[in-house]
Coordinates of C-alpha atoms and ligand atoms in Angstrom, one line a residue:
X1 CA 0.0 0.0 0.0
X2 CA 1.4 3.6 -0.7
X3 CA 0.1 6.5 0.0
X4 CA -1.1 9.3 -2.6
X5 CA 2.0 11.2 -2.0
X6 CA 4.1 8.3 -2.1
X7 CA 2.4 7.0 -5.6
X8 CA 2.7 10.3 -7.4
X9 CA 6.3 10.3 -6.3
X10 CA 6.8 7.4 -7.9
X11 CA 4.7 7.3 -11.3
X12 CA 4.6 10.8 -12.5
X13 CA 6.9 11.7 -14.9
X14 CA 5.6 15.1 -16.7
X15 CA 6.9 18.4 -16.1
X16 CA 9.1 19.1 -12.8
X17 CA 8.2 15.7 -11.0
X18 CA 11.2 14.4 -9.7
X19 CA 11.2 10.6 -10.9
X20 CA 10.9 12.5 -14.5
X21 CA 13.9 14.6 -13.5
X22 CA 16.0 11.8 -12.1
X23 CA 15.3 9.7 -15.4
X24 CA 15.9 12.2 -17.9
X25 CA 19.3 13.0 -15.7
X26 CA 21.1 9.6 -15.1
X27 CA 19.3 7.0 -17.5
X28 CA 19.7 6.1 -21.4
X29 CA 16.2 6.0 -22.4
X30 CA 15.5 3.6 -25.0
X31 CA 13.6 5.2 -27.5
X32 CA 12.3 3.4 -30.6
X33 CA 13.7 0.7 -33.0
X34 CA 17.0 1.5 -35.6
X35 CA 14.9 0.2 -38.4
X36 CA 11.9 2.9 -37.9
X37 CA 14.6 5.6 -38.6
X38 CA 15.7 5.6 -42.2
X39 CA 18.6 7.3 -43.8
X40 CA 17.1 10.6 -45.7
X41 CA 14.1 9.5 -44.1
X42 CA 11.1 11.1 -42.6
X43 CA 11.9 12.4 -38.8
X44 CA 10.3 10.3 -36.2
X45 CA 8.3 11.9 -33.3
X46 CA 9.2 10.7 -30.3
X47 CA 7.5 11.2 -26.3
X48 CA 9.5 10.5 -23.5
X49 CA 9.1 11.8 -20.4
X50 CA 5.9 13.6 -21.5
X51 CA 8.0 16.2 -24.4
X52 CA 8.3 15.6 -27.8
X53 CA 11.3 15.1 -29.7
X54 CA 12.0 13.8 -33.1
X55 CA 15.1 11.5 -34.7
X56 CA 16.3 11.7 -37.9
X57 CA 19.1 9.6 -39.3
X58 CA 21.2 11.6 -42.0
X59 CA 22.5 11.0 -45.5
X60 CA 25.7 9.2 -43.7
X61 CA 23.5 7.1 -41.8
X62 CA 24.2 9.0 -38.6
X63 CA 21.2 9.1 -36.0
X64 CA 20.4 12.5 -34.2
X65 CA 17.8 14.1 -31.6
X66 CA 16.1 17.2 -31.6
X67 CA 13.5 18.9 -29.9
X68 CA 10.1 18.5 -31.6
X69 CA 9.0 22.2 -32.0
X70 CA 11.2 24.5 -34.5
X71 CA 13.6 27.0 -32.6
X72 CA 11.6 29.8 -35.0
X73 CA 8.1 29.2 -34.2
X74 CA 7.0 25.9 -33.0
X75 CA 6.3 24.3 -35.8
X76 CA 6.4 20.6 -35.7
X77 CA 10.0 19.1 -36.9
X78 CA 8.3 15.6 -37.5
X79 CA 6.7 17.8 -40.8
X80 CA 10.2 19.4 -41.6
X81 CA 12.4 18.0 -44.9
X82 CA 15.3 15.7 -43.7
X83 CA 17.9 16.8 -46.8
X84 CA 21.6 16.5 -46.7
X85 CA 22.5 15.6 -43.5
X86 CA 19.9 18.3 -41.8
X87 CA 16.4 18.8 -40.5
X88 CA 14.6 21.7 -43.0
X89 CA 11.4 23.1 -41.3
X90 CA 9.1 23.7 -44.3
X91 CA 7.3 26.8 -43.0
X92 CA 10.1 29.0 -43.2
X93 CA 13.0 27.0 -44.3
X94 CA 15.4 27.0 -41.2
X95 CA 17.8 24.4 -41.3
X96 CA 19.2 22.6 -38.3
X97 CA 22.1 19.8 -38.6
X98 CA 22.8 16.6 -36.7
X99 CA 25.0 18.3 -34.2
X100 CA 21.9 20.9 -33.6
X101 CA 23.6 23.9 -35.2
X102 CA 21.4 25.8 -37.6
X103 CA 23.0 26.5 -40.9
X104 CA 20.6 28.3 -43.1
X105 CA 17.5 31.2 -41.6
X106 CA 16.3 31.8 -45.3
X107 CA 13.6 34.9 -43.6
X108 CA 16.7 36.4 -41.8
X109 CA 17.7 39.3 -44.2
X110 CA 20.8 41.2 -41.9
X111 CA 23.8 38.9 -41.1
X112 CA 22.2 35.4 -41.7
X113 CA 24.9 33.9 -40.4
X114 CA 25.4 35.6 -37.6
X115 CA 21.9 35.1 -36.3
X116 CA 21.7 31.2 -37.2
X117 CA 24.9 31.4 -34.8
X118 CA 22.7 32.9 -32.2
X119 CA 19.7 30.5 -32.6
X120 CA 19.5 27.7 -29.5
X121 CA 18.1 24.5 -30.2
X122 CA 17.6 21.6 -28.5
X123 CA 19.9 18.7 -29.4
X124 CA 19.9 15.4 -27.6
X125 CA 22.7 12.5 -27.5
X126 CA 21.6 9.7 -29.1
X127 CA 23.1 6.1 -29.9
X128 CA 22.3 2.8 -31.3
X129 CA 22.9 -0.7 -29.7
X130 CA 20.6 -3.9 -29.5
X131 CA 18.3 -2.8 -32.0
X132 CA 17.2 0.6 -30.8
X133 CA 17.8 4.2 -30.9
X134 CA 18.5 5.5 -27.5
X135 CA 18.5 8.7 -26.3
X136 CA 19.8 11.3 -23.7
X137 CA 17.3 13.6 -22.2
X138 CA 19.7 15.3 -19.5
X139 CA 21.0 18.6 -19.0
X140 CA 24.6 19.1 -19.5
X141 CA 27.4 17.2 -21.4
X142 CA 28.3 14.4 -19.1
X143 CA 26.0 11.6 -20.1
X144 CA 25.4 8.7 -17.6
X145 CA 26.9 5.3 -17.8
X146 CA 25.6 3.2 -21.3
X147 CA 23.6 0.4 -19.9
X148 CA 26.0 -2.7 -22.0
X149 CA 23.6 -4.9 -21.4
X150 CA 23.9 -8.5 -23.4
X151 CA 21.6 -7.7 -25.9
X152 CA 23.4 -4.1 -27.2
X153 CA 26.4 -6.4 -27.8
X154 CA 25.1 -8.9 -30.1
X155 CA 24.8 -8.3 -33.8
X156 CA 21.0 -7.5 -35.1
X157 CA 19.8 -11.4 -36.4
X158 CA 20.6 -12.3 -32.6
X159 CA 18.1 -10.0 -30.9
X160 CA 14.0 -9.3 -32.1
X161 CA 12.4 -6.4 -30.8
X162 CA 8.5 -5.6 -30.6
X163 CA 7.1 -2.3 -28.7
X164 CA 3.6 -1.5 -28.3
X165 CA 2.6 1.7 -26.4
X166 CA -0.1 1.6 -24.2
X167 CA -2.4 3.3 -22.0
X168 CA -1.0 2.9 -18.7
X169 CA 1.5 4.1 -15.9
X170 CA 4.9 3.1 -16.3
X171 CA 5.1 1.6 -13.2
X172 CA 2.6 -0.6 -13.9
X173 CA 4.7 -2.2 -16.7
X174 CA 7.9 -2.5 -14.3
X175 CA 5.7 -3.6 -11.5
X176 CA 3.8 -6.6 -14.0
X177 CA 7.1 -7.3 -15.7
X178 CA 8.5 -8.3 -12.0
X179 CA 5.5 -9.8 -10.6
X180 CA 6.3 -13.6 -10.8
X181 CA 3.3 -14.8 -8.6
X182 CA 0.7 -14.3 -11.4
X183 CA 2.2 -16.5 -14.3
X184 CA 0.7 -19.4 -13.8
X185 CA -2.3 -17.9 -13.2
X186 CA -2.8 -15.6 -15.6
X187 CA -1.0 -16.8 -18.2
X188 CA -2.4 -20.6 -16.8
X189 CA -3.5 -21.5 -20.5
X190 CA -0.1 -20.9 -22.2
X191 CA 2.3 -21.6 -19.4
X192 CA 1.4 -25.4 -19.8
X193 CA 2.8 -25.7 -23.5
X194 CA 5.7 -23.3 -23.0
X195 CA 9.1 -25.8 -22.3
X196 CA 9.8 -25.8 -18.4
X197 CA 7.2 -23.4 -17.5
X198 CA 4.7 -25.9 -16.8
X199 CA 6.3 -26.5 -13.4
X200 CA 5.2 -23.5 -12.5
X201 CA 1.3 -24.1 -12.9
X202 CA 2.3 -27.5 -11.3
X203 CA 3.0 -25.1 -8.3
X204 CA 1.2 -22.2 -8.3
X205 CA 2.4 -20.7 -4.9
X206 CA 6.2 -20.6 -4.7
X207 CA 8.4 -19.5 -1.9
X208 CA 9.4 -16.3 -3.0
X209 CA 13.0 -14.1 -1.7
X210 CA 14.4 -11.1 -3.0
X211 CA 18.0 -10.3 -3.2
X212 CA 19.3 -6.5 -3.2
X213 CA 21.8 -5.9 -6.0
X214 CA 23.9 -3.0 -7.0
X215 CA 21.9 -2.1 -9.7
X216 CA 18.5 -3.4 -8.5
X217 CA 17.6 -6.7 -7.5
X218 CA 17.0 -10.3 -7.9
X219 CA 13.1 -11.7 -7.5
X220 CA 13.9 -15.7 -6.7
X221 CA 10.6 -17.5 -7.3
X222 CA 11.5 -21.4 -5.6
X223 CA 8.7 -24.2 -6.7
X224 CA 9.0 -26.9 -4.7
X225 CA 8.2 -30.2 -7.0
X226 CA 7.1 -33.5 -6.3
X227 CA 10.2 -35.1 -6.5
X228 CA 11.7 -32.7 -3.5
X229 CA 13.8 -30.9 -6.3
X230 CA 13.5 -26.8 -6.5
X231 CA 12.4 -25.0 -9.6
X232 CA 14.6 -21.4 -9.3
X233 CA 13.5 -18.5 -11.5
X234 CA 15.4 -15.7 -11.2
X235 CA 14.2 -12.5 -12.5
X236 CA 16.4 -9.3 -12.4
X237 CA 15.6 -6.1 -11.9
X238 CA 17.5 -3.4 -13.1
X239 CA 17.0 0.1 -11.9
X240 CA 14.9 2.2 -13.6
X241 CA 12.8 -0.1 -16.1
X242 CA 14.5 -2.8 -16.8
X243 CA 13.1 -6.8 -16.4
X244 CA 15.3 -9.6 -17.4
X245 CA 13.2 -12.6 -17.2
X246 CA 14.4 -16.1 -17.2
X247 CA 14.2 -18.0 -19.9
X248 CA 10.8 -20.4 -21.4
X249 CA 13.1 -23.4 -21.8
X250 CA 16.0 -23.8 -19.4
X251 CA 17.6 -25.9 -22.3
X252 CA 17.4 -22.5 -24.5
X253 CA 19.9 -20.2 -25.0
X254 CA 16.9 -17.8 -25.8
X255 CA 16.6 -15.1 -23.4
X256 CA 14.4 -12.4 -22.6
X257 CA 13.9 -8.5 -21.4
X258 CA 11.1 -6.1 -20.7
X259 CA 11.6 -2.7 -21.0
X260 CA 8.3 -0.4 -19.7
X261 CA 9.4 3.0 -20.6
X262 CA 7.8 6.2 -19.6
X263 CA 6.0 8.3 -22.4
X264 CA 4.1 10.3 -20.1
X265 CA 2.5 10.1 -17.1
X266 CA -0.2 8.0 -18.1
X267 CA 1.1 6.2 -21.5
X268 CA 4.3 3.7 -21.6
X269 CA 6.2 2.2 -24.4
X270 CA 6.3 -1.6 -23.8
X271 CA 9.5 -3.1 -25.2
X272 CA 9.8 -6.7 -25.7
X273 CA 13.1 -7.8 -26.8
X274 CA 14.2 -11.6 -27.1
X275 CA 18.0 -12.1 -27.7
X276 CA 20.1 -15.2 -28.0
X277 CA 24.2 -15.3 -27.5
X278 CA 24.2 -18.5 -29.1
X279 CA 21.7 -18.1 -32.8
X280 CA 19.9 -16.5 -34.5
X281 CA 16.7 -15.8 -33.2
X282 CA 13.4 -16.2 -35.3
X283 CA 11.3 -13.1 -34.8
X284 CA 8.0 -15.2 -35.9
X285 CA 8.7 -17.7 -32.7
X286 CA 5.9 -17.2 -29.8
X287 CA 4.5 -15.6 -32.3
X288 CA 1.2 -16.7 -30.4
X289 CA 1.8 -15.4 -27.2
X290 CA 3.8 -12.1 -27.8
X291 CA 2.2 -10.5 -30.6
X292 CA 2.5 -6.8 -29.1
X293 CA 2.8 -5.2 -32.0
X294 CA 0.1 -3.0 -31.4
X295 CA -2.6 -4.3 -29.5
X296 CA -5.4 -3.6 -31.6
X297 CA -7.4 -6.5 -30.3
X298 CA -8.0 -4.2 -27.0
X299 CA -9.6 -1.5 -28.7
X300 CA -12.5 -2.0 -27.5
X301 CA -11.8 -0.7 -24.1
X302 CA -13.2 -0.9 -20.7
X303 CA -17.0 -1.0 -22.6
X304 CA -15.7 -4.9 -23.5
X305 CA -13.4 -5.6 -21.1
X306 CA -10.7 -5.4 -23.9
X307 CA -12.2 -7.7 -25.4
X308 CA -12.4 -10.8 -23.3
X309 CA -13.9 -13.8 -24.6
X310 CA -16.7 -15.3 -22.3
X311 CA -17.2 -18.1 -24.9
X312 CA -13.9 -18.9 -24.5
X313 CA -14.2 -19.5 -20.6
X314 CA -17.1 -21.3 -20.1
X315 CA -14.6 -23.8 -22.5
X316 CA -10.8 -24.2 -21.7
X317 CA -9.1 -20.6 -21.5
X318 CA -8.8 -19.7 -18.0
X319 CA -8.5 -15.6 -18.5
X320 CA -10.9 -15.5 -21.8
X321 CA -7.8 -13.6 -23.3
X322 CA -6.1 -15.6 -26.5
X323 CA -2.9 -14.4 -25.9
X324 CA -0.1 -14.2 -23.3
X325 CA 1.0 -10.8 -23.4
X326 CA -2.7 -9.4 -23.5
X327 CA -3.4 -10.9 -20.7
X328 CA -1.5 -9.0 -19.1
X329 CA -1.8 -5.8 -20.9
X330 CA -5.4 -5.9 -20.5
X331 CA -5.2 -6.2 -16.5
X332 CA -2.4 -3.2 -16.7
X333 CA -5.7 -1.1 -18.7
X334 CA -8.2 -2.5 -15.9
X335 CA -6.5 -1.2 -12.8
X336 CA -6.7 2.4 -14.2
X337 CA -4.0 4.9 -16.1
X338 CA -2.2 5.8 -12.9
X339 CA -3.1 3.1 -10.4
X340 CA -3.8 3.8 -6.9
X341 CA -2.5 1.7 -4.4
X342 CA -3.1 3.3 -1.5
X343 CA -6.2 0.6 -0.7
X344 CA -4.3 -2.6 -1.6
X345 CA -4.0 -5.5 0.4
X346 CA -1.0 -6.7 -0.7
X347 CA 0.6 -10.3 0.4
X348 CA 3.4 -12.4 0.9
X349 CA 3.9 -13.0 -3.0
X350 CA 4.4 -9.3 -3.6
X351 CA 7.4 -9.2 -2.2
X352 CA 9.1 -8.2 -5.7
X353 CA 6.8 -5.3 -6.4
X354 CA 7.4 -4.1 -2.9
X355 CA 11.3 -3.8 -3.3
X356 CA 10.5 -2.4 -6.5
X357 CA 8.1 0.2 -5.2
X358 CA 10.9 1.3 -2.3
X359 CA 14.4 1.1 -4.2
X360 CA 12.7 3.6 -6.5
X361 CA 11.5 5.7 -4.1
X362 CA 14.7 5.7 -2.5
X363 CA 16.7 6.3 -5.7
X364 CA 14.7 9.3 -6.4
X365 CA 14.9 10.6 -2.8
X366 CA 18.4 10.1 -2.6
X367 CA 18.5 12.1 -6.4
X368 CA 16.8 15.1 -4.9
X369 CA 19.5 15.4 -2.3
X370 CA 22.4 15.0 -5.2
X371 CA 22.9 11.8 -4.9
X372 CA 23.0 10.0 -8.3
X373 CA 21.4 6.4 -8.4
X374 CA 24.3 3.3 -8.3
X375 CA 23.8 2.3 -11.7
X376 CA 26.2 5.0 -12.3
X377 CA 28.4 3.3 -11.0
X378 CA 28.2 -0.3 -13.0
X379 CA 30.8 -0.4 -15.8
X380 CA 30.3 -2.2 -18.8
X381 CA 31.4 -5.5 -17.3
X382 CA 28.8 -5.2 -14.9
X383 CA 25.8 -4.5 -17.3
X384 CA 26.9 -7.2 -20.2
X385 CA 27.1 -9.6 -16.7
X386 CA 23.7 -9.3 -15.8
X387 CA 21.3 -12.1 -16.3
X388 CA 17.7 -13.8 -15.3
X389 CA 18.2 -17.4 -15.2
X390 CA 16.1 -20.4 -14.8
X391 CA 17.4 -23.8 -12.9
X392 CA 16.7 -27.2 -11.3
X393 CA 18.7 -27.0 -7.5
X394 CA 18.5 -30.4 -6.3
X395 CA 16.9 -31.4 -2.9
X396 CA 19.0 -29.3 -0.4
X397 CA 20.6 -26.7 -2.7
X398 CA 20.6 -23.7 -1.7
X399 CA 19.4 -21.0 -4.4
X400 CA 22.1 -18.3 -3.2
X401 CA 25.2 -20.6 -4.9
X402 CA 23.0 -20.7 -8.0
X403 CA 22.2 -16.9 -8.4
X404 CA 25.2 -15.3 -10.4
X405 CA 25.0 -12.0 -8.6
X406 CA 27.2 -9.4 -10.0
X407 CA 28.9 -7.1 -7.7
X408 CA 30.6 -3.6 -8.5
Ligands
LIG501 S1 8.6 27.7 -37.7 FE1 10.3 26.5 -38.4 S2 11.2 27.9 -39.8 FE2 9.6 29.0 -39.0
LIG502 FE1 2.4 -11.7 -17.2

């Protein structure tokens, strides 16, 4: 349970609220995919943080970030030409390069030069790894730490990327990304055909421990099975939006991380990427339970519950949902854009969303007072180490020697 103060603290984003501030300061925001931003292309609007930007990539292929609105008047940037290595507004012909200098103020008659000199403009850093554009929303030069995470290190055929945005609260996303306790029942009707996470409908109430990290923490969801063995899932969570979850198939080198990104207060970018250090992963695989590519099936909206199918339940399918990830988008919609926690009842299978809930608060507490979040302090080594992982401990193992906790 939180208190009002507490949950605006924590979920708003827009304007001078200090999560926003502290995100946009010390966090690479990953912003949309490389392949949506084409060389010569048309700019790409962007909302992060609730203000609009738009990316380009010029002639040379190189990818840059500007504020939306046109240093002259306003006009949007996401209309403008994208010629030669520069954004040209069309209403009046200003031109502004990759490196946010403007080169060319055709309506400036007296010393055009001198003026386009004069003019500010806001220029973000962007950079590409893993599949996506991600950008740099803080003041100053010093960026934070790159999160190297696996997946920004592997080349493109290795990683598949889907992103929906949707109507909710980021934290929502972070908090339905970490919360383990729910697969097998929500997602009861897939869980059963997907590789080794049958076990966990087998055992629907695991022992549940959560391990503080450097950068986050670890969520250890123990199933105890018949045979006295322990099924471990280890998801990781990785300050500020970051879900690594373990993999389908222990066998698999196929992994997985959710990234719920703020767009404003009340809409988040879902990012889905699957990666693999070991092949090339087929994009069309789990097709069934991870199409996300927009969501369109919800449109209906509270008026039909998103669409659930009560045909379907009076038959076989637990959540009258026909597919994995909109199950849970659709309970994300149903507890409200920005949901209120300050009547819940929460219990001991929580415990993730709870340490979730509290290192952020923390983080951004401790941000206000100038003191920057411990990420910052992870080096390369540290993100590319960071893993979820999914194992069989015999009877009497203990989970701790199987965790692979990275320290800094
Ligand atoms: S508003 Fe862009 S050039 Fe005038
Ligand atoms: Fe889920």
């Amino acid at each position: 349970m939180l208190p009002p103060d507490q949950n605006d603290l924590l979920t708003r984003v827009e304007g001078d609220a200090p999560m926003g501030q502290m995100l946009a300061q010390h966090f690479w925001i990953p912003a949309l995919k490389s392949s949506a931003v084409v060389a010569d292309g048309p700019p790409i609007k962007v909302r992060l943080l609730g203000r609009n930007y738009v990316v380009f990539r010029t002639t040379e292929g190189k990818v840059s970030c500007l504020d939306e609105r046109c240093p002259h008047r306003g006009a949007s940037l996401a209309l403008a030409r994208n010629e030669n290595c520069a954004l040209r507004c069309i209403f009046h012909g200003w031109k502004i390069d990759a490196a946010g200098e403007v080169t060319e103020v055709p309506t400036q008659t007296t010393d055009p030069q001198r003026f386009a000199k004069s003019v500010k403009v806001g220029r973000h850093h962007a950079r590409e790894a893993g599949g996506l554009v991600w950008l740099w929303l803080g003041k100053g030069d010093k960026p934070p730490q790159f999160p190297h995470f696996e997946f920004t290190t592997l080349p493109v055929e290795r990683v598949s990327i889907r992103m929906a945005t949707v109507n909710f609260n980021w934290f929502q996303g972070v908090e339905a990304n970490q919360d383990s306790s729910h697969v097998g029942i929500l997602h009861r009707n897939f869980v059963g055909g997907l590789g080794n996470l049958q076990m966990m409908a087998q055992n629907s109430s695991p022992l549940y421990e959560v391990a503080g990290t450097p950068y986050g923490y670890q969520a250890v969801a123990l199933r105890a099975m018949a045979d006295g063995s322990t099924y471990m899932r280890i998801t990781e969570f990785v300050m500020p939006w970051y879900s690594f979850i373990p993999p389908i198939d222990m066998a698999d080198s196929e992994r997985m991380a959710i990234i719920a990104v703020p767009v404003d207060d009340r809409t988040t970018n879902m990012i889905y990427i699957r990666y693999d250090n070991e092949k090339t992963v087929d994009p069309e695989h789990y097709q069934r339970i991870l199409e996300t590519e927009d969501f369109k099936i919800l449109s209906g909206g509270e008026r039909t519950n998103w669409g659930q199918d009560r045909e379907a339940m009076r038959n076989d399918n637990f959540s009258g949902f026909h597919n994995l990830v909109l199950e849970d988008i659709a309970v994300q919609l149903s507890m409200g854009p920005i949901a209120d926690r300050s009547d819940e009842q929460l219990c001991s299978g929580d415990k993730a969303i709870i340490q979730a809930r509290r290192l952020m608060l923390r983080t951004v507490q401790a941000s206000g007072e100038g003191t920057a979040p411990p990420t910052e302090e992870l080096g390369p080594a540290g993100y590319t180490a960071i893993r979820s992982r999914a194992d069989i401990l015999p009877e009497g193992a203990d989970w701790r020697d199987a965790c692979g906790q990275v320290t800094l």
